[in-house]
Short mmCIF file of C-alpha atoms and ligand atoms in Angstrom, two decimals:
data_model
loop_
_atom_site.label_atom_id
_atom_site.label_comp_id
_atom_site.label_asym_id
_atom_site.label_seq_id
_atom_site.Cartn_x
_atom_site.Cartn_y
_atom_site.Cartn_z
CA UNK N 1 -2.15 -19.41 -11.71
CA UNK N 2 0.82 -20.67 -9.76
CA UNK N 3 4.26 -19.19 -9.70
CA UNK N 4 5.03 -16.34 -12.05
CA UNK N 5 8.10 -15.48 -14.09
CA UNK N 6 8.15 -11.91 -15.34
CA UNK N 7 10.24 -10.02 -17.86
CA UNK N 8 10.86 -6.27 -17.72
CA UNK N 9 12.48 -4.61 -20.71
CA UNK N 10 13.60 -1.14 -19.55
CA UNK N 11 13.83 -2.35 -15.96
CA UNK N 12 16.79 -0.11 -15.15
CA UNK N 13 15.14 3.19 -16.02
CA UNK N 14 13.46 5.69 -13.70
CA UNK N 15 10.10 3.89 -13.80
CA UNK N 16 11.58 0.45 -14.50
CA UNK N 17 13.54 0.38 -11.24
CA UNK N 18 10.40 1.18 -9.26
CA UNK N 19 8.49 -1.54 -11.13
CA UNK N 20 11.25 -4.06 -10.39
CA UNK N 21 11.31 -3.19 -6.68
CA UNK N 22 7.52 -3.19 -6.49
CA UNK N 23 7.31 -6.62 -8.13
CA UNK N 24 9.80 -8.02 -5.65
CA UNK N 25 8.03 -6.47 -2.67
CA UNK N 26 4.39 -6.93 -3.63
CA UNK N 27 4.05 -9.94 -5.91
CA UNK N 28 4.18 -13.04 -3.69
CA UNK N 29 3.80 -15.47 -6.60
CA UNK N 30 6.84 -14.12 -8.41
CA UNK N 31 9.54 -16.78 -8.70
CA UNK N 32 11.73 -15.31 -11.43
CA UNK N 33 12.34 -11.81 -12.74
CA UNK N 34 14.33 -11.00 -15.87
CA UNK N 35 15.43 -7.41 -16.16
CA UNK N 36 16.39 -6.49 -19.69
CA UNK N 37 17.99 -3.13 -20.41
CA UNK N 38 20.60 -1.45 -22.56
CA UNK N 39 22.30 -0.15 -19.40
CA UNK N 40 22.29 -2.27 -16.26
CA UNK N 41 22.39 -0.43 -12.93
CA UNK N 42 24.75 -1.41 -10.06
CA UNK N 43 21.72 -1.53 -7.70
CA UNK N 44 20.70 -4.81 -9.37
CA UNK N 45 23.34 -6.72 -7.41
CA UNK N 46 21.54 -6.21 -4.11
CA UNK N 47 18.42 -7.90 -5.55
CA UNK N 48 20.15 -11.16 -6.33
CA UNK N 49 20.24 -12.43 -2.76
CA UNK N 50 16.46 -12.61 -2.23
CA UNK N 51 14.09 -15.57 -2.74
CA UNK N 52 13.18 -14.53 -6.29
CA UNK N 53 15.61 -15.48 -9.05
CA UNK N 54 16.63 -12.14 -10.54
CA UNK N 55 18.47 -12.17 -13.84
CA UNK N 56 19.87 -8.99 -15.31
CA UNK N 57 20.26 -9.13 -19.07
CA UNK N 58 22.08 -6.44 -20.93
CA UNK N 59 20.39 -6.15 -24.29
CA UNK N 60 18.79 -3.97 -26.90
CA UNK N 61 15.07 -4.04 -27.67
CA UNK N 62 15.87 -3.32 -31.29
CA UNK N 63 17.60 -6.72 -31.51
CA UNK N 64 14.85 -9.29 -32.02
CA UNK N 65 16.89 -12.33 -30.97
CA UNK N 66 18.00 -10.67 -27.73
CA UNK N 67 14.43 -9.79 -26.81
CA UNK N 68 13.14 -13.26 -27.68
CA UNK N 69 15.82 -14.93 -25.56
CA UNK N 70 14.96 -12.71 -22.60
CA UNK N 71 11.21 -13.20 -22.91
CA UNK N 72 11.18 -16.99 -23.50
CA UNK N 73 9.54 -18.82 -20.63
CA UNK N 74 8.03 -15.80 -18.88
CA UNK N 75 4.31 -15.48 -18.07
CA UNK N 76 4.12 -11.75 -18.30
CA UNK N 77 6.17 -8.98 -19.86
CA UNK N 78 6.09 -5.43 -18.52
CA UNK N 79 7.54 -3.28 -21.28
CA UNK N 80 8.85 -0.02 -19.80
CA UNK N 81 11.81 0.36 -22.17
CA UNK N 82 11.79 3.45 -24.31
CA UNK N 83 13.67 6.44 -25.57
CA UNK N 84 12.17 9.36 -23.64
CA UNK N 85 13.51 12.30 -25.58
CA UNK N 86 11.67 15.58 -26.01
CA UNK N 87 14.86 17.65 -26.11
CA UNK N 88 16.24 16.60 -29.50
CA UNK N 89 19.10 14.48 -28.16
CA UNK N 90 18.29 11.53 -30.42
CA UNK N 91 17.19 11.57 -34.04
CA UNK N 92 13.52 10.98 -34.89
CA UNK N 93 14.60 7.80 -36.65
CA UNK N 94 16.27 6.43 -33.50
CA UNK N 95 13.28 7.32 -31.33
CA UNK N 96 11.02 5.52 -33.76
CA UNK N 97 13.29 2.52 -33.98
CA UNK N 98 13.52 2.02 -30.22
CA UNK N 99 9.96 2.96 -29.30
CA UNK N 100 8.04 1.46 -32.17
CA UNK N 101 9.43 -0.66 -34.95
CA UNK N 102 11.80 -0.70 -37.87
CA UNK N 103 11.42 0.90 -41.23
CA UNK N 104 9.04 0.96 -42.95
CA UNK N 105 6.10 -1.24 -42.11
CA UNK N 106 4.21 1.59 -40.41
CA UNK N 107 3.26 4.72 -42.22
CA UNK N 108 1.49 7.64 -40.65
CA UNK N 109 -0.79 9.49 -42.99
CA UNK N 110 1.90 9.48 -45.64
CA UNK N 111 5.09 7.95 -46.74
CA UNK N 112 7.27 6.17 -44.24
CA UNK N 113 10.32 8.05 -43.03
CA UNK N 114 8.66 11.42 -43.34
CA UNK N 115 6.72 10.80 -40.15
CA UNK N 116 9.25 12.50 -37.94
CA UNK N 117 9.01 15.76 -39.78
CA UNK N 118 5.78 16.16 -41.66
CA UNK N 119 3.28 13.40 -41.17
CA UNK N 120 2.19 12.48 -37.72
CA UNK N 121 -0.48 10.04 -36.74
CA UNK N 122 -3.69 11.84 -36.19
CA UNK N 123 -6.63 10.20 -34.55
CA UNK N 124 -9.55 11.02 -32.35
CA UNK N 125 -9.49 9.44 -28.95
CA UNK N 126 -12.50 8.72 -26.86
CA UNK N 127 -14.83 8.02 -29.77
CA UNK N 128 -14.81 4.28 -29.22
CA UNK N 129 -12.96 3.89 -32.49
CA UNK N 130 -9.39 2.87 -33.06
CA UNK N 131 -8.00 3.40 -36.53
CA UNK N 132 -6.07 0.55 -38.08
CA UNK N 133 -2.41 1.14 -38.70
CA UNK N 134 -1.65 1.73 -42.32
CA UNK N 135 0.85 -0.88 -43.34
CA UNK N 136 3.30 -0.03 -46.07
CA UNK N 137 5.28 -2.34 -48.30
CA UNK N 138 7.98 -4.33 -46.59
CA UNK N 139 11.55 -3.66 -47.60
CA UNK N 140 13.97 -6.44 -48.51
CA UNK N 141 14.95 -8.25 -45.27
CA UNK N 142 18.57 -7.05 -45.44
CA UNK N 143 17.31 -3.47 -45.26
CA UNK N 144 15.19 -4.01 -42.17
CA UNK N 145 16.56 -2.23 -39.15
CA UNK N 146 15.44 -3.82 -35.91
CA UNK N 147 12.26 -2.77 -34.24
CA UNK N 148 11.65 -2.00 -30.54
CA UNK N 149 8.09 -2.52 -29.30
CA UNK N 150 7.33 -4.69 -32.31
CA UNK N 151 10.14 -7.01 -31.19
CA UNK N 152 8.62 -7.30 -27.74
CA UNK N 153 5.26 -8.23 -29.24
CA UNK N 154 6.80 -10.76 -31.64
CA UNK N 155 8.88 -12.24 -28.82
CA UNK N 156 5.71 -12.86 -26.80
CA UNK N 157 4.01 -14.44 -29.80
CA UNK N 158 6.95 -16.65 -30.74
CA UNK N 159 7.85 -17.82 -27.26
CA UNK N 160 4.31 -18.23 -25.91
CA UNK N 161 4.21 -15.42 -23.34
CA UNK N 162 0.56 -14.59 -22.97
CA UNK N 163 0.45 -11.29 -21.07
CA UNK N 164 1.97 -7.99 -22.13
CA UNK N 165 1.75 -4.72 -20.21
CA UNK N 166 2.98 -1.68 -22.12
CA UNK N 167 3.98 1.66 -20.61
CA UNK N 168 2.41 4.19 -22.90
CA UNK N 169 2.03 7.88 -22.02
CA UNK N 170 -0.48 10.71 -21.71
CA UNK N 171 1.43 12.09 -24.69
CA UNK N 172 -0.37 9.56 -26.88
CA UNK N 173 -3.45 11.70 -26.39
CA UNK N 174 -1.98 15.18 -25.96
CA UNK N 175 -1.40 18.04 -25.59
CA UNK N 176 -2.04 18.26 -29.31
CA UNK N 177 -0.33 20.63 -31.74
CA UNK N 178 -3.28 23.01 -31.52
CA UNK N 179 -2.77 23.51 -27.80
CA UNK N 180 -6.28 22.34 -26.91
CA UNK N 181 -6.69 21.87 -23.16
CA UNK N 182 -7.54 18.42 -21.83
CA UNK N 183 -9.16 19.31 -18.54
CA UNK N 184 -9.69 16.47 -16.04
CA UNK N 185 -10.47 14.12 -18.90
CA UNK N 186 -10.74 10.34 -18.85
CA UNK N 187 -10.04 7.49 -21.27
CA UNK N 188 -13.27 8.22 -23.16
CA UNK N 189 -13.02 11.98 -23.39
CA UNK N 190 -13.07 13.08 -27.03
CA UNK N 191 -9.85 14.85 -27.95
CA UNK N 192 -8.19 15.51 -31.26
CA UNK N 193 -4.82 13.79 -30.88
CA UNK N 194 -2.56 15.31 -33.51
CA UNK N 195 1.16 14.86 -33.04
CA UNK N 196 4.10 16.46 -34.73
CA UNK N 197 6.94 15.57 -32.39
CA UNK N 198 8.77 12.22 -32.74
CA UNK N 199 8.28 11.21 -29.10
CA UNK N 200 4.46 11.35 -28.84
CA UNK N 201 4.25 10.07 -32.38
CA UNK N 202 6.33 7.03 -31.51
CA UNK N 203 4.35 6.38 -28.31
CA UNK N 204 1.04 6.61 -30.18
CA UNK N 205 2.19 4.16 -32.83
CA UNK N 206 3.67 1.76 -30.31
CA UNK N 207 0.52 1.83 -28.20
CA UNK N 208 -1.56 0.97 -31.25
CA UNK N 209 0.74 -1.91 -32.13
CA UNK N 210 0.38 -3.28 -28.61
CA UNK N 211 -3.40 -2.92 -28.52
CA UNK N 212 -3.85 -4.40 -31.97
CA UNK N 213 -1.76 -7.39 -30.93
CA UNK N 214 -4.36 -8.24 -28.30
CA UNK N 215 -5.93 -11.54 -29.26
CA UNK N 216 -3.11 -12.74 -31.51
CA UNK N 217 -2.33 -16.41 -31.00
CA UNK N 218 0.91 -17.02 -29.14
CA UNK N 219 2.96 -20.20 -29.39
CA UNK N 220 0.79 -22.98 -27.99
CA UNK N 221 -2.39 -21.43 -29.39
CA UNK N 222 -3.54 -19.21 -26.52
CA UNK N 223 -4.47 -15.58 -27.16
CA UNK N 224 -2.10 -12.75 -26.32
CA UNK N 225 -3.60 -10.36 -23.78
CA UNK N 226 -2.23 -6.83 -23.91
CA UNK N 227 -2.97 -3.53 -22.33
CA UNK N 228 -1.41 -0.07 -22.14
CA UNK N 229 -0.90 2.25 -19.20
CA UNK N 230 -0.70 5.97 -19.82
CA UNK N 231 1.09 7.85 -17.07
CA UNK N 232 0.89 11.63 -16.97
CA UNK N 233 4.16 13.36 -16.00
CA UNK N 234 5.82 10.97 -13.55
CA UNK N 235 7.66 12.34 -10.51
CA UNK N 236 9.44 10.79 -7.57
CA UNK N 237 12.78 9.32 -6.56
CA UNK N 238 15.10 9.22 -9.57
CA UNK N 239 13.34 11.89 -11.65
CA UNK N 240 16.09 13.42 -13.75
CA UNK N 241 14.25 16.62 -14.75
CA UNK N 242 13.44 17.40 -11.11
CA UNK N 243 17.12 16.99 -10.35
CA UNK N 244 17.98 19.37 -13.22
CA UNK N 245 15.53 22.01 -11.96
CA UNK N 246 16.98 21.65 -8.49
CA UNK N 247 20.53 22.19 -9.67
CA UNK N 248 19.46 25.08 -11.86
CA UNK N 249 17.79 26.70 -8.82
CA UNK N 250 20.97 26.29 -6.78
CA UNK N 251 23.01 27.90 -9.54
CA UNK N 252 20.58 30.83 -9.59
CA UNK N 253 21.08 31.51 -5.89
CA UNK N 254 18.16 29.43 -4.63
CA UNK N 255 15.63 30.91 -7.07
CA UNK N 256 13.62 29.70 -10.01
CA UNK N 257 11.73 32.14 -12.19
CA UNK N 258 8.13 31.48 -13.12
CA UNK N 259 7.76 30.92 -16.86
CA UNK N 260 4.25 29.46 -17.15
CA UNK N 261 0.99 30.91 -15.74
CA UNK N 262 -0.10 29.21 -12.51
CA UNK N 263 -3.52 28.59 -14.09
CA UNK N 264 -2.15 25.99 -16.56
CA UNK N 265 -2.74 22.60 -14.92
CA UNK N 266 -0.36 19.74 -15.62
CA UNK N 267 -1.12 16.12 -14.71
CA UNK N 268 1.44 14.43 -12.48
CA UNK N 269 1.56 11.00 -10.88
CA UNK N 270 3.92 9.50 -8.32
CA UNK N 271 6.31 6.87 -9.67
CA UNK N 272 5.47 4.40 -6.88
CA UNK N 273 1.81 4.50 -7.84
CA UNK N 274 2.63 4.08 -11.53
CA UNK N 275 4.75 1.05 -10.64
CA UNK N 276 1.97 -0.32 -8.45
CA UNK N 277 -0.51 -0.01 -11.32
CA UNK N 278 1.87 -2.00 -13.56
CA UNK N 279 2.16 -4.76 -10.97
CA UNK N 280 -1.60 -4.92 -10.47
CA UNK N 281 -2.26 -5.08 -14.19
CA UNK N 282 0.34 -7.82 -14.62
CA UNK N 283 -1.37 -9.74 -11.81
CA UNK N 284 -4.96 -9.26 -12.95
CA UNK N 285 -4.63 -9.62 -16.73
CA UNK N 286 -5.13 -13.37 -16.64
CA UNK N 287 -8.27 -13.39 -14.51
CA UNK N 288 -9.81 -10.40 -16.25
CA UNK N 289 -8.54 -10.91 -19.78
CA UNK N 290 -11.91 -10.29 -21.43
CA UNK N 291 -12.36 -6.99 -19.62
CA UNK N 292 -8.81 -5.67 -19.64
CA UNK N 293 -7.38 -7.03 -22.91
CA UNK N 294 -6.84 -4.28 -25.48
CA UNK N 295 -7.65 -1.53 -22.97
CA UNK N 296 -5.85 1.68 -22.06
CA UNK N 297 -5.68 3.12 -18.57
CA UNK N 298 -4.46 6.53 -17.48
CA UNK N 299 -2.17 6.31 -14.46
CA UNK N 300 -3.50 8.53 -11.71
CA UNK N 301 -3.33 9.11 -7.99
CA UNK N 302 -4.17 11.84 -5.50
CA UNK N 303 -1.41 14.24 -6.57
CA UNK N 304 -2.91 17.76 -6.74
CA UNK N 305 -3.69 19.56 -9.98
CA UNK N 306 -1.18 22.38 -10.38
CA UNK N 307 1.00 24.00 -12.97
CA UNK N 308 4.23 22.16 -13.79
CA UNK N 309 6.34 24.68 -11.89
CA UNK N 310 4.05 25.03 -8.87
CA UNK N 311 3.94 21.27 -8.59
CA UNK N 312 7.73 21.02 -8.65
CA UNK N 313 7.90 23.63 -5.90
CA UNK N 314 6.05 21.20 -3.60
CA UNK N 315 9.40 19.41 -3.40
CA UNK N 316 11.90 22.12 -4.20
CA UNK N 317 10.58 24.67 -1.68
CA UNK N 318 11.28 22.41 1.32
CA UNK N 319 14.78 22.00 -0.15
CA UNK N 320 15.39 25.73 0.04
CA UNK N 321 14.37 27.01 -3.40
CA UNK N 322 11.75 29.65 -4.11
CA UNK N 323 9.75 30.43 -7.22
CA UNK N 324 9.98 34.11 -8.09
CA UNK N 325 6.85 35.79 -9.48
CA UNK N 326 3.14 35.15 -9.16
CA UNK N 327 2.96 35.69 -12.91
CA UNK N 328 5.47 34.69 -15.63
CA UNK N 329 8.46 37.00 -15.64
CA UNK N 330 8.85 36.97 -19.41
CA UNK N 331 6.00 37.60 -21.87
CA UNK N 332 4.88 34.47 -23.66
CA UNK N 333 5.94 35.74 -27.10
CA UNK N 334 9.49 36.08 -25.80
CA UNK N 335 9.47 32.48 -24.54
CA UNK N 336 8.23 31.38 -27.95
CA UNK N 337 11.05 33.33 -29.53
CA UNK N 338 13.67 31.85 -27.17
CA UNK N 339 12.32 28.36 -27.74
CA UNK N 340 12.57 28.84 -31.51
CA UNK N 341 16.07 30.26 -31.10
CA UNK N 342 17.09 27.19 -29.11
CA UNK N 343 15.72 24.97 -31.86
CA UNK N 344 17.69 26.90 -34.45
CA UNK N 345 20.88 26.76 -32.37
CA UNK N 346 20.42 23.03 -31.87
CA UNK N 347 20.20 22.58 -35.62
CA UNK N 348 23.15 24.86 -36.39
CA UNK N 349 25.41 23.38 -33.72
CA UNK N 350 24.51 19.75 -34.43
CA UNK N 351 27.64 19.05 -36.51
CA UNK N 352 29.81 20.36 -33.65
CA UNK N 353 28.05 19.55 -30.40
CA UNK N 354 24.78 18.46 -28.88
CA UNK N 355 22.84 21.49 -27.69
CA UNK N 356 19.68 20.24 -25.96
CA UNK N 357 18.25 22.79 -23.51
CA UNK N 358 15.01 22.25 -21.54
CA UNK N 359 13.23 25.00 -23.46
CA UNK N 360 12.22 24.23 -27.03
CA UNK N 361 8.98 24.77 -28.95
CA UNK N 362 7.67 21.35 -27.96
CA UNK N 363 8.44 21.45 -24.22
CA UNK N 364 7.06 24.99 -24.05
CA UNK N 365 3.84 23.90 -25.72
CA UNK N 366 3.44 20.91 -23.37
CA UNK N 367 4.22 22.95 -20.27
CA UNK N 368 1.87 25.71 -21.39
CA UNK N 369 -1.17 23.53 -22.16
CA UNK N 370 -3.55 22.24 -19.53
CA UNK N 371 -3.58 18.46 -19.49
CA UNK N 372 -5.05 16.70 -16.48
CA UNK N 373 -6.90 13.44 -16.00
CA UNK N 374 -9.73 12.50 -13.72
CA UNK N 375 -10.77 8.87 -14.01
CA UNK N 376 -11.52 5.75 -12.02
CA UNK N 377 -11.25 3.23 -14.86
CA UNK N 378 -8.34 1.38 -13.28
CA UNK N 379 -10.25 1.14 -10.01
CA UNK N 380 -13.34 -0.21 -11.78
CA UNK N 381 -11.48 -2.69 -13.98
CA UNK N 382 -8.88 -4.12 -11.65
CA UNK N 383 -9.37 -2.61 -8.22
CA UNK N 384 -6.50 -0.09 -8.37
CA UNK N 385 -6.14 2.27 -5.42
CA UNK N 386 -2.99 4.38 -5.10
CA UNK N 387 -0.54 2.68 -2.76
CA UNK N 388 1.04 5.99 -1.74
CA UNK N 389 -0.96 8.95 -0.49
CA UNK N 390 -0.09 12.41 -1.77
CA UNK N 391 1.60 13.19 1.58
CA UNK N 392 3.69 10.04 1.33
CA UNK N 393 4.63 10.69 -2.29
CA UNK N 394 5.59 14.24 -1.43
CA UNK N 395 7.68 13.26 1.58
CA UNK N 396 9.51 10.54 -0.31
CA UNK N 397 10.29 12.86 -3.20
CA UNK N 398 11.50 15.65 -0.90
CA UNK N 399 13.76 13.21 0.92
CA UNK N 400 15.18 12.10 -2.38
CA UNK N 401 15.86 15.67 -3.57
CA UNK N 402 17.56 16.37 -0.23
CA UNK N 403 19.69 13.28 -0.83
CA UNK N 404 20.61 14.57 -4.28
CA UNK N 405 21.78 17.76 -2.59
CA UNK N 406 23.99 16.04 -0.05
CA UNK N 407 25.39 13.55 -2.56
CA UNK N 408 26.44 16.38 -4.90
CA UNK N 409 28.21 18.37 -2.19
N1 LIG C 1 9.08 9.98 -17.37
C1 LIG C 1 7.81 10.29 -17.59
O1 LIG C 1 7.31 11.33 -17.09
C2 LIG C 1 6.94 9.38 -18.39
C3 LIG C 1 7.44 8.21 -18.99
N2 LIG C 1 6.60 7.41 -19.72
C4 LIG C 1 7.07 6.17 -20.34
O2 LIG C 1 7.55 5.32 -19.33
C5 LIG C 1 8.61 4.51 -19.84
C6 LIG C 1 9.81 4.62 -18.92
O3 LIG C 1 10.20 5.97 -18.89
P1 LIG C 1 11.33 6.50 -17.89
O4 LIG C 1 11.56 5.49 -16.84
O5 LIG C 1 10.95 7.88 -17.51
O6 LIG C 1 12.55 6.58 -18.87
P2 LIG C 1 14.05 6.11 -18.66
O7 LIG C 1 14.83 6.68 -19.76
O8 LIG C 1 14.49 6.41 -17.28
O9 LIG C 1 13.94 4.54 -18.81
C7 LIG C 1 13.89 3.90 -20.04
C8 LIG C 1 14.75 2.68 -19.97
O10 LIG C 1 14.71 2.04 -21.23
C9 LIG C 1 16.02 1.64 -21.54
N3 LIG C 1 16.22 1.57 -22.98
C10 LIG C 1 16.26 2.60 -23.85
N4 LIG C 1 16.54 2.15 -25.07
C11 LIG C 1 16.66 0.81 -24.96
C12 LIG C 1 16.97 -0.22 -25.88
N5 LIG C 1 17.18 0.05 -27.17
N6 LIG C 1 17.01 -1.48 -25.44
C13 LIG C 1 16.80 -1.76 -24.12
N7 LIG C 1 16.52 -0.84 -23.22
C14 LIG C 1 16.46 0.44 -23.63
C15 LIG C 1 16.93 2.70 -20.95
O11 LIG C 1 18.25 2.21 -20.78
C16 LIG C 1 16.23 3.01 -19.66
O12 LIG C 1 16.71 2.21 -18.61
C17 LIG C 1 8.90 4.99 -21.26
O13 LIG C 1 8.28 4.11 -22.17
C18 LIG C 1 8.22 6.36 -21.31
O14 LIG C 1 7.78 6.63 -22.61
C19 LIG C 1 5.27 7.70 -19.84
C20 LIG C 1 4.75 8.81 -19.27
C21 LIG C 1 5.53 9.75 -18.51
C1 LIG C 2 11.28 26.01 -19.23
C2 LIG C 2 9.96 25.53 -19.72
C3 LIG C 2 9.00 26.63 -19.86
C4 LIG C 2 9.44 24.42 -18.82
C5 LIG C 2 10.07 23.13 -19.21
C6 LIG C 2 9.33 21.98 -18.58
C7 LIG C 2 9.37 20.77 -19.50
C8 LIG C 2 10.79 20.30 -19.63
C9 LIG C 2 8.43 19.68 -19.01
C10 LIG C 2 6.99 20.22 -18.89
C11 LIG C 2 6.06 19.05 -19.15
C12 LIG C 2 6.98 17.85 -19.25
C13 LIG C 2 6.50 16.61 -20.01
C14 LIG C 2 5.18 16.09 -19.46
O1 LIG C 2 5.29 15.82 -18.08
C15 LIG C 2 4.69 14.87 -20.19
C16 LIG C 2 5.72 13.85 -20.49
C17 LIG C 2 5.33 12.56 -20.68
C18 LIG C 2 6.22 11.58 -21.13
O2 LIG C 2 5.80 10.49 -21.53
C19 LIG C 2 7.66 11.85 -21.23
C20 LIG C 2 8.08 13.11 -20.54
C21 LIG C 2 7.12 14.28 -20.78
C22 LIG C 2 7.13 14.58 -22.28
C23 LIG C 2 7.56 15.49 -19.94
C24 LIG C 2 8.92 16.04 -20.43
C25 LIG C 2 9.33 17.35 -19.76
C26 LIG C 2 8.25 18.42 -19.87
C27 LIG C 2 8.06 18.82 -21.32
#
């Protein structure tokens, strides 16, 4: 293949910005890059002076015509756009609309529209089986709200873009509602993936749409080649939740209080390595279409296995914070109670204000369930090796947190 034009819906987000910078630094054949996002960042201006033609397009993935216009003429689309909301800021309907598709062509084990509350997709991963989506009846066209990931797929098909890389998530697999641990598992590890929260539900559905689109004929007759990357919890420069923990620690006099047992391992991966995996997949999909098409890959690197809080302290301790307690300060039942109380307050206050604290039943369950991956599938399939060592990732993240500190003073 000669020169490459790439499209990146979601290119202004935390991960998207790293993907954009990585493409520009590490993809010599790139001649044009279209960054498509609801909110364009001011940092885009500095990219426009380089040899690659960079076009920033403000647009909405739920608007089919906007997506199609942005995708037309590209070789590869890296779809990192999404509504990452586990705090109840957006409605389940909005999360579904942005992350998956419009009402109601997908149903999950029940009637459409109830998915966000009662019926979640439930499937078993790692059994070599992928269940078909259950397709419901289509509504009259005037009732169709616009879909997100489905629009990206249709745009590729209609405009003839042959390669689609989708940013999925570990959340597609788990932790599940039963709190089963996933201990150093890989892409083939059996695990009962049962979701009840709109975010993992939407990611699971969107991933299936993307994988099932593999092999569809795009304009011109060639087959669409798709694959999905599943990062665990991403950290690094630009990580909003890390910033929140840092500020919370400052407010508490330089202390954070342990809430989760140190024995609960949580998978984390450095944003630079996640971006690098996306670039490699985009590069290799053409040559290795038969092997990689329709596949999922966990995103991994050499980041150590630790609890969520202990891992964060790798960056926050050098910035002057300390984690109080070798064991959780509050009993678990009290955390469960507080999480439920937060959920109730969110619901009660909704007509007046948006109350969306970090602690809710879902975030507590995720933080309190071991979920770590150990795999080399990406290395075997397309030669992935982490670009950043753990030491490098750590240093870069610490420097960024220190920058957050000085910029907020
Ligand atoms: N942050 C994490 O730890 C993980 C994130 N992911 C996935 O990675 C992807 C990127 O996540 P982050 O960078 O963390 O989130 P982010 O919120 O920083 O970035 C998402 C981007 O998508 C854009 N976007 C949202 N709605 C849009 C719409 N309707 N039209 C166009 N653009 C829209 C946002 O403006 C934002 O720039 C998401 O798909 C997320 O599900 C997966 C695993 C872990
Ligand atoms: C105060 C609590 C006890 C601790 C709160 C921590 C939580 C806010 C976070 C713990 C685990 C995080 C999630 C995890 O890293 C997996 C994710 C993958 C994604 O695709 C999106 C983000 C997230 C759901 C991430 C969100 C924050 C946590 C729940």
